[in-house]
Amino acid sequence: MEREVTRKTEIGTLTKALAKKLPKALACFLALSMILLSLSGCAPQGGGKEDSSGTSEQAIASGSESDGESRSESETNIGSESNSESETKHEFDSNAGSETEQGSENNSDHETELESENKSEPASDPESGSELESESESETETEFESPTSPEPEKQPVLLTREDWAADVKQGLNDFMTLHGGGEKDGTYVVFDFDNTCSIFDTQVMMLVYQAERMAFAVDPNGLRQALTDPLERADVPDDAGLTELDWIEDITQAYTKLWETYGPFTPAGVDDATAERLWQDPYYTEFLVKMKALYSRVSSTESSDVSCFWLHSAFTGMTREEYYRLAVQCFQHYCQVDSSYVTVVSPDPSLIPSRTGQRSTTITRGVYVTENIRELMQALSANGVEIYVCSASMDLTVCAAVDACGLRDHVTAVLGVSSKMKNENGREVLASLPAENGGFAWYPTGETTAFLAGKSFEETGEAFSKQPADTLSGNNGTSELPWKSGSRALQALPHGVGKRIAIDNAIVPEYGHGPAAGFMDSSGDFNFCTEYASLELVVCFNRGWRYVTDGGGLVGEVALLQASRGVTLESARAAGDTLYLLQGRDETGKGCFIADHGSVHLVPDQPSVYRLLENDQNEQMLSYMKEKNLSVAECFNTFSLRTKEGKENLFSFPYGFLDSYDGYHSH
């Protein structure tokens, strides 16, 4: 009995020394091995008083002789484990939720301390064992309680709000569970921004806000040139014999009158008092209506690349900093007003003669990021999923919206439409043509807008106004943007197939694979949300106009088709498919999501209406998909291609929106 107590004491004493010299995992293994050896009777049985060093050496020697093969195999496993652990990013990281960089840093510090300790600590006297005996019993217990009591596995962060459609919430939470745990493992997702992250279009809001504040960096001749430069069909007449140049002349005439009365204008815009007077001027109404109406015409007559960039051309002459500041102010303003969708009519030609005559257009006011989007991005980020935004709006428009909406902490980078830059009086300013290489991704950096992170959209106005002017950019282009461009060119304008090309060039090389999920609303997002085989899940946000000639309409139909079949994330992945989901929203007031697939839409000058899809053409197509038991691939590969009535048309109406398509899961 006395020898047994002595043996246990000696083992505990030795393990205390080993714990100081070896990593915890190895020390724990050796300690457990010795306990097993002692219990099996392999320790020395001789009587008399022995020092701790001698007894321990005998125990190890005896163990080696009696179980050499077993120890050799164990040592091999230890070596393998050590090598494997040293290659991971989170070696010896006690905090399961820490970031990759923190895990690596902690491990590096741990190894450095160990190396330093092994080099500098004096050797103990084997006869006296003074160093070993100086350790307290409580220290021994502390050393070996940690490895034998591992922390529970970190649980995924899930969505909890009740205003998600039930299947959308379940699908997203299944995705969180699949990829949760907090550690970044190369999983990333891509969001569109306009009508996806936001309710309504940020770039259209910029056009309206720019006109309301008369925030321009060009004189009348400069505006005429800026609006003309991007166009490819400027002199092609329509059925009425009018060209885009005719519209530009009307716009320039109105702008000249306003310039002479209230100008000259600057990127900062006019003050409130001047704006109030300006809005009553019929030339202002003429200018606003013709600008918005020309954008609608350009969207229908020019290529998608041209129409996307034309919307940005009026900002020619501004520095990036001036533009960014104007954009933040725009979203600060429009997040605080209730949404409206109204028809505006230009003055009678008898009052203001013009080439295009009296015209009308519809104008939406208001832009909102819902609490659902914040919850979704926060959950993805907490689960270690990286978030990219890819938009056909101007890159700095989206950067400003991300900052103003409190999404900055969750967004890895923004891909958007980039303007060519030109030198003007020693300043780098926006030109009226797109960047030749498509521009670059933009990454958040610095502290200048960190105060916005995590704040609700409604709170940003007060927070923004409290910042010193020189920290928010826009002062003669001298302050630094809180975003920096990356090094990989997009090589495409990010709209339609261009989004997939931009992702291929700017994001995929970073990870070696495509996104795991996509978030979309329209034809401009269809390619990147259907062509990647890596996609596990796609959420389509149900804005208005779910036509059969729109990518959002087709994806919405497929989402309803899968829902009718009870498809889940697990079953979609097992079948090699992507799960498509349709999320509804309410566009009235300040906008919100609803627990429905359909949406409450604003209608010009009328009460709002509820829609699931646009009309019975969508229902006919969806019924056909069900009747023929079409696969997801068959649906997308068939109905995405533009078809006219008659030839190869499955219905009595035209459908489709693409002239060519690489195919479902083709990349």
Short mmCIF file of N, CA and C in Angstrom, two decimals, residues 453-611:
data_model
loop_
_atom_site.label_atom_id
_atom_site.label_comp_id
_atom_site.label_asym_id
_atom_site.label_seq_id
_atom_site.Cartn_x
_atom_site.Cartn_y
_atom_site.Cartn_z
N ALA A 453 -21.20 51.40 -38.20
CA ALA A 453 -21.39 49.95 -38.13
C ALA A 453 -22.35 49.57 -37.02
N GLY A 454 -23.32 48.75 -37.37
CA GLY A 454 -24.25 48.23 -36.39
C GLY A 454 -25.41 49.14 -36.07
N LYS A 455 -25.42 50.36 -36.57
CA LYS A 455 -26.53 51.26 -36.29
C LYS A 455 -27.67 51.00 -37.26
N SER A 456 -28.89 51.24 -36.80
CA SER A 456 -30.02 51.11 -37.70
C SER A 456 -29.98 52.23 -38.73
N PHE A 457 -30.65 52.01 -39.85
CA PHE A 457 -30.65 52.99 -40.93
C PHE A 457 -31.17 54.34 -40.43
N GLU A 458 -32.19 54.31 -39.57
CA GLU A 458 -32.79 55.56 -39.09
C GLU A 458 -31.87 56.33 -38.16
N GLU A 459 -30.91 55.66 -37.54
CA GLU A 459 -30.01 56.32 -36.58
C GLU A 459 -28.82 57.00 -37.25
N THR A 460 -28.56 56.67 -38.51
CA THR A 460 -27.32 57.13 -39.13
C THR A 460 -27.31 58.62 -39.40
N GLY A 461 -28.48 59.23 -39.56
CA GLY A 461 -28.52 60.67 -39.83
C GLY A 461 -27.85 61.47 -38.73
N GLU A 462 -28.24 61.19 -37.49
CA GLU A 462 -27.66 61.92 -36.36
C GLU A 462 -26.17 61.59 -36.21
N ALA A 463 -25.83 60.30 -36.37
CA ALA A 463 -24.43 59.90 -36.23
C ALA A 463 -23.57 60.55 -37.30
N PHE A 464 -24.10 60.60 -38.51
CA PHE A 464 -23.33 61.18 -39.62
C PHE A 464 -23.09 62.67 -39.39
N SER A 465 -24.12 63.38 -38.92
CA SER A 465 -24.01 64.83 -38.77
C SER A 465 -23.03 65.23 -37.67
N LYS A 466 -22.72 64.30 -36.76
CA LYS A 466 -21.81 64.61 -35.66
C LYS A 466 -20.34 64.46 -36.05
N GLN A 467 -20.07 63.86 -37.19
CA GLN A 467 -18.68 63.63 -37.59
C GLN A 467 -18.05 64.90 -38.14
N PRO A 468 -16.79 65.16 -37.81
CA PRO A 468 -16.08 66.29 -38.41
C PRO A 468 -16.07 66.14 -39.93
N ALA A 469 -16.23 67.24 -40.65
CA ALA A 469 -16.33 67.19 -42.11
C ALA A 469 -15.13 66.51 -42.74
N ASP A 470 -13.94 66.74 -42.19
CA ASP A 470 -12.76 66.22 -42.87
C ASP A 470 -12.57 64.72 -42.65
N THR A 471 -13.41 64.09 -41.83
CA THR A 471 -13.31 62.64 -41.67
C THR A 471 -14.31 61.90 -42.55
N LEU A 472 -15.19 62.65 -43.20
CA LEU A 472 -16.23 62.01 -44.00
C LEU A 472 -16.00 62.14 -45.48
N SER A 473 -14.88 62.70 -45.89
CA SER A 473 -14.51 62.87 -47.29
C SER A 473 -15.37 63.91 -47.98
N GLY A 474 -14.88 64.35 -49.10
CA GLY A 474 -15.62 65.30 -49.90
C GLY A 474 -15.10 66.72 -49.83
N ASN A 475 -14.11 67.00 -49.00
CA ASN A 475 -13.57 68.35 -48.92
C ASN A 475 -12.50 68.55 -49.98
N ASN A 476 -12.92 69.02 -51.14
CA ASN A 476 -11.99 69.27 -52.25
C ASN A 476 -11.19 68.03 -52.64
N GLY A 477 -11.76 66.86 -52.33
CA GLY A 477 -11.10 65.62 -52.73
C GLY A 477 -9.84 65.31 -51.95
N THR A 478 -9.65 65.93 -50.79
CA THR A 478 -8.39 65.74 -50.07
C THR A 478 -8.45 64.63 -49.04
N SER A 479 -9.62 64.31 -48.51
CA SER A 479 -9.69 63.28 -47.47
C SER A 479 -9.73 61.90 -48.09
N GLU A 480 -9.29 60.92 -47.31
CA GLU A 480 -9.14 59.57 -47.83
C GLU A 480 -10.44 58.79 -47.72
N LEU A 481 -10.78 58.08 -48.78
CA LEU A 481 -11.96 57.22 -48.76
C LEU A 481 -11.77 56.11 -47.74
N PRO A 482 -12.85 55.69 -47.07
CA PRO A 482 -12.73 54.56 -46.15
C PRO A 482 -12.82 53.22 -46.87
N TRP A 483 -12.51 53.20 -48.16
CA TRP A 483 -12.49 51.98 -48.97
C TRP A 483 -11.25 52.02 -49.86
N LYS A 484 -10.68 50.85 -50.10
CA LYS A 484 -9.53 50.75 -51.01
C LYS A 484 -9.80 49.68 -52.05
N SER A 485 -9.33 49.93 -53.27
CA SER A 485 -9.59 48.97 -54.35
C SER A 485 -8.62 47.80 -54.27
N GLY A 486 -9.09 46.64 -54.74
CA GLY A 486 -8.25 45.46 -54.79
C GLY A 486 -7.36 45.47 -56.01
N SER A 487 -6.74 44.34 -56.29
CA SER A 487 -5.77 44.28 -57.39
C SER A 487 -6.27 43.46 -58.58
N ARG A 488 -7.39 42.75 -58.43
CA ARG A 488 -7.90 41.93 -59.52
C ARG A 488 -9.01 42.67 -60.26
N ALA A 489 -8.80 42.91 -61.55
CA ALA A 489 -9.78 43.63 -62.36
C ALA A 489 -11.00 42.75 -62.63
N LEU A 490 -12.19 43.39 -62.65
CA LEU A 490 -13.42 42.64 -62.89
C LEU A 490 -13.50 42.15 -64.34
N GLN A 491 -12.96 42.93 -65.28
CA GLN A 491 -12.97 42.60 -66.71
C GLN A 491 -14.37 42.50 -67.28
N ALA A 492 -15.33 43.13 -66.63
CA ALA A 492 -16.71 43.14 -67.14
C ALA A 492 -17.51 44.15 -66.33
N LEU A 493 -18.58 44.66 -66.94
CA LEU A 493 -19.52 45.47 -66.19
C LEU A 493 -20.44 44.51 -65.44
N PRO A 494 -20.54 44.62 -64.11
CA PRO A 494 -21.26 43.61 -63.33
C PRO A 494 -22.78 43.69 -63.46
N HIS A 495 -23.26 43.20 -64.59
CA HIS A 495 -24.70 43.12 -64.84
C HIS A 495 -24.93 41.92 -65.75
N GLY A 496 -25.95 41.12 -65.47
CA GLY A 496 -26.20 39.94 -66.28
C GLY A 496 -25.03 38.97 -66.20
N VAL A 497 -24.63 38.45 -67.37
CA VAL A 497 -23.49 37.52 -67.38
C VAL A 497 -22.23 38.20 -66.88
N GLY A 498 -22.17 39.54 -66.97
CA GLY A 498 -21.02 40.28 -66.48
C GLY A 498 -20.79 40.10 -64.99
N LYS A 499 -21.85 39.85 -64.22
CA LYS A 499 -21.67 39.60 -62.78
C LYS A 499 -20.91 38.30 -62.56
N ARG A 500 -21.30 37.28 -63.31
CA ARG A 500 -20.59 36.00 -63.16
C ARG A 500 -19.13 36.15 -63.59
N ILE A 501 -18.87 36.91 -64.66
CA ILE A 501 -17.50 37.13 -65.12
C ILE A 501 -16.71 37.91 -64.07
N ALA A 502 -17.33 38.94 -63.50
CA ALA A 502 -16.65 39.73 -62.47
C ALA A 502 -16.31 38.89 -61.25
N ILE A 503 -17.23 38.02 -60.84
CA ILE A 503 -16.97 37.13 -59.70
C ILE A 503 -15.85 36.16 -60.04
N ASP A 504 -15.87 35.63 -61.27
CA ASP A 504 -14.80 34.72 -61.72
C ASP A 504 -13.43 35.38 -61.60
N ASN A 505 -13.36 36.66 -61.95
CA ASN A 505 -12.07 37.35 -62.01
C ASN A 505 -11.62 37.94 -60.68
N ALA A 506 -12.56 38.41 -59.87
CA ALA A 506 -12.18 39.13 -58.65
C ALA A 506 -12.31 38.32 -57.36
N ILE A 507 -13.15 37.29 -57.35
CA ILE A 507 -13.40 36.55 -56.11
C ILE A 507 -12.94 35.10 -56.18
N VAL A 508 -13.31 34.39 -57.24
CA VAL A 508 -13.00 32.96 -57.34
C VAL A 508 -11.51 32.67 -57.16
N PRO A 509 -10.59 33.48 -57.73
CA PRO A 509 -9.16 33.18 -57.51
C PRO A 509 -8.75 33.19 -56.04
N GLU A 510 -9.48 33.91 -55.21
CA GLU A 510 -9.17 33.98 -53.79
C GLU A 510 -9.50 32.66 -53.08
N TYR A 511 -10.50 31.93 -53.59
CA TYR A 511 -10.98 30.74 -52.89
C TYR A 511 -10.82 29.45 -53.70
N GLY A 512 -10.75 29.59 -55.01
CA GLY A 512 -10.65 28.40 -55.86
C GLY A 512 -11.98 27.77 -56.20
N HIS A 513 -13.08 28.43 -55.83
CA HIS A 513 -14.41 27.89 -56.13
C HIS A 513 -15.43 29.03 -56.13
N GLY A 514 -16.63 28.73 -56.61
CA GLY A 514 -17.69 29.73 -56.67
C GLY A 514 -18.39 29.91 -55.34
N PRO A 515 -19.39 30.78 -55.29
CA PRO A 515 -20.12 31.05 -54.05
C PRO A 515 -20.99 29.87 -53.62
N ALA A 516 -21.24 29.77 -52.32
CA ALA A 516 -22.11 28.74 -51.78
C ALA A 516 -23.57 29.16 -51.81
N ALA A 517 -23.83 30.46 -51.90
CA ALA A 517 -25.21 30.95 -51.93
C ALA A 517 -25.25 32.28 -52.67
N GLY A 518 -26.41 32.58 -53.25
CA GLY A 518 -26.61 33.84 -53.94
C GLY A 518 -27.92 34.48 -53.51
N PHE A 519 -27.97 35.80 -53.59
CA PHE A 519 -29.16 36.55 -53.19
C PHE A 519 -29.47 37.55 -54.30
N MET A 520 -30.69 37.54 -54.84
CA MET A 520 -30.98 38.21 -56.09
C MET A 520 -32.40 38.75 -56.15
N ASP A 521 -32.71 39.45 -57.26
CA ASP A 521 -34.09 39.87 -57.49
C ASP A 521 -34.49 39.90 -58.96
N SER A 522 -33.52 39.94 -59.91
CA SER A 522 -33.90 40.23 -61.30
C SER A 522 -33.01 39.53 -62.31
N SER A 523 -33.28 39.83 -63.60
CA SER A 523 -32.50 39.25 -64.70
C SER A 523 -31.02 39.54 -64.57
N GLY A 524 -30.69 40.71 -64.03
CA GLY A 524 -29.28 41.08 -63.88
C GLY A 524 -28.50 40.17 -62.97
N ASP A 525 -29.20 39.37 -62.16
CA ASP A 525 -28.56 38.46 -61.21
C ASP A 525 -28.68 36.99 -61.64
N PHE A 526 -29.44 36.74 -62.70
CA PHE A 526 -29.79 35.36 -63.05
C PHE A 526 -28.56 34.50 -63.31
N ASN A 527 -27.60 35.01 -64.07
CA ASN A 527 -26.45 34.18 -64.43
C ASN A 527 -25.65 33.72 -63.22
N PHE A 528 -25.29 34.66 -62.35
CA PHE A 528 -24.44 34.24 -61.22
C PHE A 528 -25.22 33.40 -60.21
N CYS A 529 -26.56 33.47 -60.24
CA CYS A 529 -27.35 32.69 -59.30
C CYS A 529 -27.84 31.36 -59.88
N THR A 530 -27.41 31.02 -61.10
CA THR A 530 -27.80 29.73 -61.68
C THR A 530 -26.62 28.97 -62.29
N GLU A 531 -25.56 29.66 -62.71
CA GLU A 531 -24.50 29.00 -63.46
C GLU A 531 -23.45 28.31 -62.58
N TYR A 532 -23.29 28.74 -61.33
CA TYR A 532 -22.27 28.12 -60.48
C TYR A 532 -22.77 26.79 -59.90
N ALA A 533 -22.01 25.73 -60.15
CA ALA A 533 -22.35 24.42 -59.58
C ALA A 533 -22.13 24.39 -58.07
N SER A 534 -21.38 25.35 -57.55
CA SER A 534 -21.10 25.42 -56.10
C SER A 534 -22.29 25.92 -55.29
N LEU A 535 -23.30 26.48 -55.96
CA LEU A 535 -24.43 27.08 -55.26
C LEU A 535 -25.27 26.03 -54.55
N GLU A 536 -25.46 26.20 -53.26
CA GLU A 536 -26.33 25.32 -52.48
C GLU A 536 -27.70 25.93 -52.30
N LEU A 537 -27.75 27.26 -52.26
CA LEU A 537 -29.00 27.95 -51.94
C LEU A 537 -29.03 29.30 -52.62
N VAL A 538 -30.21 29.71 -53.12
CA VAL A 538 -30.41 31.05 -53.68
C VAL A 538 -31.74 31.58 -53.16
N VAL A 539 -31.73 32.82 -52.67
CA VAL A 539 -32.96 33.49 -52.25
C VAL A 539 -33.25 34.59 -53.26
N CYS A 540 -34.46 34.56 -53.82
CA CYS A 540 -34.93 35.61 -54.73
C CYS A 540 -35.92 36.48 -53.98
N PHE A 541 -35.65 37.79 -53.92
CA PHE A 541 -36.52 38.72 -53.22
C PHE A 541 -37.58 39.23 -54.19
N ASN A 542 -38.83 39.11 -53.79
CA ASN A 542 -39.95 39.32 -54.69
C ASN A 542 -40.32 40.80 -54.78
N ARG A 543 -39.67 41.51 -55.69
CA ARG A 543 -40.07 42.88 -55.99
C ARG A 543 -41.19 42.83 -57.03
N GLY A 544 -41.64 43.96 -57.52
CA GLY A 544 -42.72 43.98 -58.51
C GLY A 544 -42.28 43.43 -59.85
N TRP A 545 -43.26 43.18 -60.71
CA TRP A 545 -43.00 42.85 -62.11
C TRP A 545 -42.28 41.50 -62.26
N ARG A 546 -42.93 40.44 -61.79
CA ARG A 546 -42.38 39.09 -61.94
C ARG A 546 -42.83 38.51 -63.27
N TYR A 547 -42.47 39.15 -64.36
CA TYR A 547 -42.88 38.71 -65.69
C TYR A 547 -42.17 37.42 -66.10
N VAL A 548 -42.72 36.73 -67.12
CA VAL A 548 -42.04 35.57 -67.69
C VAL A 548 -40.87 36.00 -68.55
N THR A 549 -40.74 37.29 -68.78
CA THR A 549 -39.59 37.83 -69.53
C THR A 549 -38.55 38.43 -68.59
N ASP A 550 -38.57 38.01 -67.33
CA ASP A 550 -37.62 38.52 -66.34
C ASP A 550 -37.00 37.35 -65.58
N GLY A 551 -35.70 37.47 -65.29
CA GLY A 551 -35.01 36.40 -64.57
C GLY A 551 -35.57 36.17 -63.19
N GLY A 552 -36.01 37.25 -62.53
CA GLY A 552 -36.61 37.09 -61.21
C GLY A 552 -37.92 36.34 -61.29
N GLY A 553 -38.67 36.54 -62.38
CA GLY A 553 -39.92 35.81 -62.56
C GLY A 553 -39.68 34.32 -62.72
N LEU A 554 -38.68 33.96 -63.52
CA LEU A 554 -38.38 32.54 -63.74
C LEU A 554 -37.86 31.89 -62.46
N VAL A 555 -36.96 32.55 -61.76
CA VAL A 555 -36.44 31.99 -60.50
C VAL A 555 -37.57 31.86 -59.48
N GLY A 556 -38.47 32.85 -59.45
CA GLY A 556 -39.62 32.76 -58.55
C GLY A 556 -40.48 31.55 -58.84
N GLU A 557 -40.70 31.27 -60.12
CA GLU A 557 -41.48 30.10 -60.51
C GLU A 557 -40.80 28.80 -60.06
N VAL A 558 -39.49 28.72 -60.27
CA VAL A 558 -38.75 27.52 -59.87
C VAL A 558 -38.77 27.36 -58.35
N ALA A 559 -38.69 28.47 -57.62
CA ALA A 559 -38.77 28.40 -56.15
C ALA A 559 -40.12 27.82 -55.71
N LEU A 560 -41.19 28.27 -56.36
CA LEU A 560 -42.51 27.74 -56.02
C LEU A 560 -42.65 26.29 -56.46
N LEU A 561 -42.02 25.92 -57.57
CA LEU A 561 -42.02 24.52 -58.03
C LEU A 561 -41.35 23.63 -57.00
N GLN A 562 -40.17 24.03 -56.52
CA GLN A 562 -39.47 23.22 -55.52
C GLN A 562 -40.26 23.16 -54.21
N ALA A 563 -40.88 24.29 -53.83
CA ALA A 563 -41.67 24.30 -52.60
C ALA A 563 -42.83 23.32 -52.70
N SER A 564 -43.46 23.23 -53.88
CA SER A 564 -44.58 22.30 -54.06
C SER A 564 -44.13 20.85 -53.97
N ARG A 565 -42.86 20.60 -54.23
CA ARG A 565 -42.30 19.24 -54.16
C ARG A 565 -41.67 18.94 -52.81
N GLY A 566 -41.70 19.91 -51.90
CA GLY A 566 -41.13 19.71 -50.57
C GLY A 566 -39.62 19.61 -50.56
N VAL A 567 -38.95 20.26 -51.52
CA VAL A 567 -37.49 20.20 -51.60
C VAL A 567 -36.88 20.98 -50.43
N THR A 568 -35.90 20.40 -49.78
CA THR A 568 -35.16 21.05 -48.70
C THR A 568 -33.71 21.24 -49.13
N LEU A 569 -32.95 21.93 -48.31
CA LEU A 569 -31.53 22.11 -48.62
C LEU A 569 -30.84 20.76 -48.70
N GLU A 570 -31.16 19.88 -47.77
CA GLU A 570 -30.52 18.56 -47.75
C GLU A 570 -30.86 17.76 -49.01
N SER A 571 -32.14 17.73 -49.39
CA SER A 571 -32.53 16.93 -50.56
C SER A 571 -32.02 17.55 -51.85
N ALA A 572 -31.96 18.90 -51.91
CA ALA A 572 -31.42 19.56 -53.11
C ALA A 572 -29.94 19.22 -53.27
N ARG A 573 -29.19 19.29 -52.18
CA ARG A 573 -27.76 18.98 -52.25
C ARG A 573 -27.54 17.52 -52.64
N ALA A 574 -28.36 16.63 -52.11
CA ALA A 574 -28.23 15.21 -52.43
C ALA A 574 -28.48 14.95 -53.91
N ALA A 575 -29.36 15.77 -54.51
CA ALA A 575 -29.69 15.61 -55.93
C ALA A 575 -28.74 16.40 -56.84
N GLY A 576 -27.78 17.11 -56.25
CA GLY A 576 -26.87 17.92 -57.04
C GLY A 576 -27.50 19.21 -57.53
N ASP A 577 -28.56 19.66 -56.84
CA ASP A 577 -29.28 20.87 -57.23
C ASP A 577 -29.03 22.01 -56.26
N THR A 578 -29.47 23.18 -56.64
CA THR A 578 -29.51 24.35 -55.77
C THR A 578 -30.94 24.50 -55.25
N LEU A 579 -31.10 24.87 -54.00
CA LEU A 579 -32.42 25.17 -53.44
C LEU A 579 -32.75 26.62 -53.72
N TYR A 580 -33.88 26.87 -54.39
CA TYR A 580 -34.32 28.23 -54.68
C TYR A 580 -35.50 28.58 -53.79
N LEU A 581 -35.45 29.79 -53.22
CA LEU A 581 -36.45 30.25 -52.27
C LEU A 581 -36.94 31.63 -52.67
N LEU A 582 -38.21 31.93 -52.39
CA LEU A 582 -38.82 33.21 -52.77
C LEU A 582 -39.29 33.93 -51.51
N GLN A 583 -38.77 35.15 -51.27
CA GLN A 583 -39.08 35.91 -50.06
C GLN A 583 -39.88 37.16 -50.41
N GLY A 584 -41.02 37.34 -49.73
CA GLY A 584 -41.87 38.49 -49.96
C GLY A 584 -41.51 39.69 -49.11
N ARG A 585 -42.04 40.87 -49.50
CA ARG A 585 -41.76 42.10 -48.77
C ARG A 585 -42.95 43.04 -48.89
N ASP A 586 -42.94 44.06 -48.05
CA ASP A 586 -43.96 45.11 -48.07
C ASP A 586 -43.24 46.42 -48.39
N GLU A 587 -43.56 47.03 -49.53
CA GLU A 587 -42.86 48.22 -49.98
C GLU A 587 -43.43 49.51 -49.42
N THR A 588 -44.52 49.44 -48.67
CA THR A 588 -45.14 50.66 -48.14
C THR A 588 -44.39 51.14 -46.90
N GLY A 589 -44.65 52.39 -46.51
CA GLY A 589 -43.99 52.96 -45.34
C GLY A 589 -42.50 53.03 -45.54
N LYS A 590 -41.77 52.44 -44.59
CA LYS A 590 -40.31 52.37 -44.71
C LYS A 590 -39.83 50.97 -45.07
N GLY A 591 -40.76 50.15 -45.54
CA GLY A 591 -40.39 48.85 -46.08
C GLY A 591 -40.06 47.81 -45.03
N CYS A 592 -40.47 46.57 -45.27
CA CYS A 592 -40.16 45.46 -44.37
C CYS A 592 -40.40 44.15 -45.12
N PHE A 593 -39.95 43.04 -44.54
CA PHE A 593 -40.25 41.73 -45.09
C PHE A 593 -41.56 41.23 -44.49
N ILE A 594 -42.17 40.27 -45.17
CA ILE A 594 -43.39 39.65 -44.66
C ILE A 594 -43.23 38.13 -44.75
N ALA A 595 -43.96 37.42 -43.90
CA ALA A 595 -43.86 35.96 -43.85
C ALA A 595 -44.68 35.35 -44.98
N ASP A 596 -44.25 35.60 -46.21
CA ASP A 596 -45.02 35.22 -47.39
C ASP A 596 -44.08 35.15 -48.59
N HIS A 597 -44.49 34.41 -49.62
CA HIS A 597 -43.75 34.42 -50.88
C HIS A 597 -44.10 35.64 -51.72
N GLY A 598 -45.33 36.11 -51.59
CA GLY A 598 -45.78 37.28 -52.35
C GLY A 598 -45.38 38.57 -51.66
N SER A 599 -45.61 39.70 -52.36
CA SER A 599 -45.20 41.00 -51.84
C SER A 599 -46.32 42.03 -51.99
N VAL A 600 -46.27 43.02 -51.13
CA VAL A 600 -47.16 44.18 -51.23
C VAL A 600 -46.40 45.26 -51.98
N HIS A 601 -46.86 45.59 -53.19
CA HIS A 601 -46.12 46.48 -54.08
C HIS A 601 -46.75 47.86 -54.14
N LEU A 602 -45.88 48.86 -54.28
CA LEU A 602 -46.35 50.21 -54.57
C LEU A 602 -46.80 50.28 -56.03
N VAL A 603 -47.87 51.01 -56.27
CA VAL A 603 -48.38 51.24 -57.62
C VAL A 603 -48.50 52.75 -57.79
N PRO A 604 -48.08 53.30 -58.93
CA PRO A 604 -48.12 54.75 -59.10
C PRO A 604 -49.52 55.33 -58.88
N ASP A 605 -49.59 56.24 -57.92
CA ASP A 605 -50.80 57.03 -57.68
C ASP A 605 -52.00 56.18 -57.29
N GLN A 606 -51.77 54.96 -56.79
CA GLN A 606 -52.86 54.08 -56.40
C GLN A 606 -52.50 53.38 -55.09
N PRO A 607 -53.49 52.74 -54.45
CA PRO A 607 -53.16 51.94 -53.26
C PRO A 607 -52.24 50.78 -53.64
N SER A 608 -51.50 50.29 -52.68
CA SER A 608 -50.59 49.17 -52.92
C SER A 608 -51.39 47.91 -53.24
N VAL A 609 -50.74 46.97 -53.91
CA VAL A 609 -51.40 45.71 -54.28
C VAL A 609 -50.51 44.54 -53.88
N TYR A 610 -51.14 43.39 -53.63
CA TYR A 610 -50.40 42.17 -53.32
C TYR A 610 -50.22 41.37 -54.60
N ARG A 611 -48.99 40.88 -54.81
CA ARG A 611 -48.73 40.01 -55.96
C ARG A 611 -47.83 38.86 -55.52
#
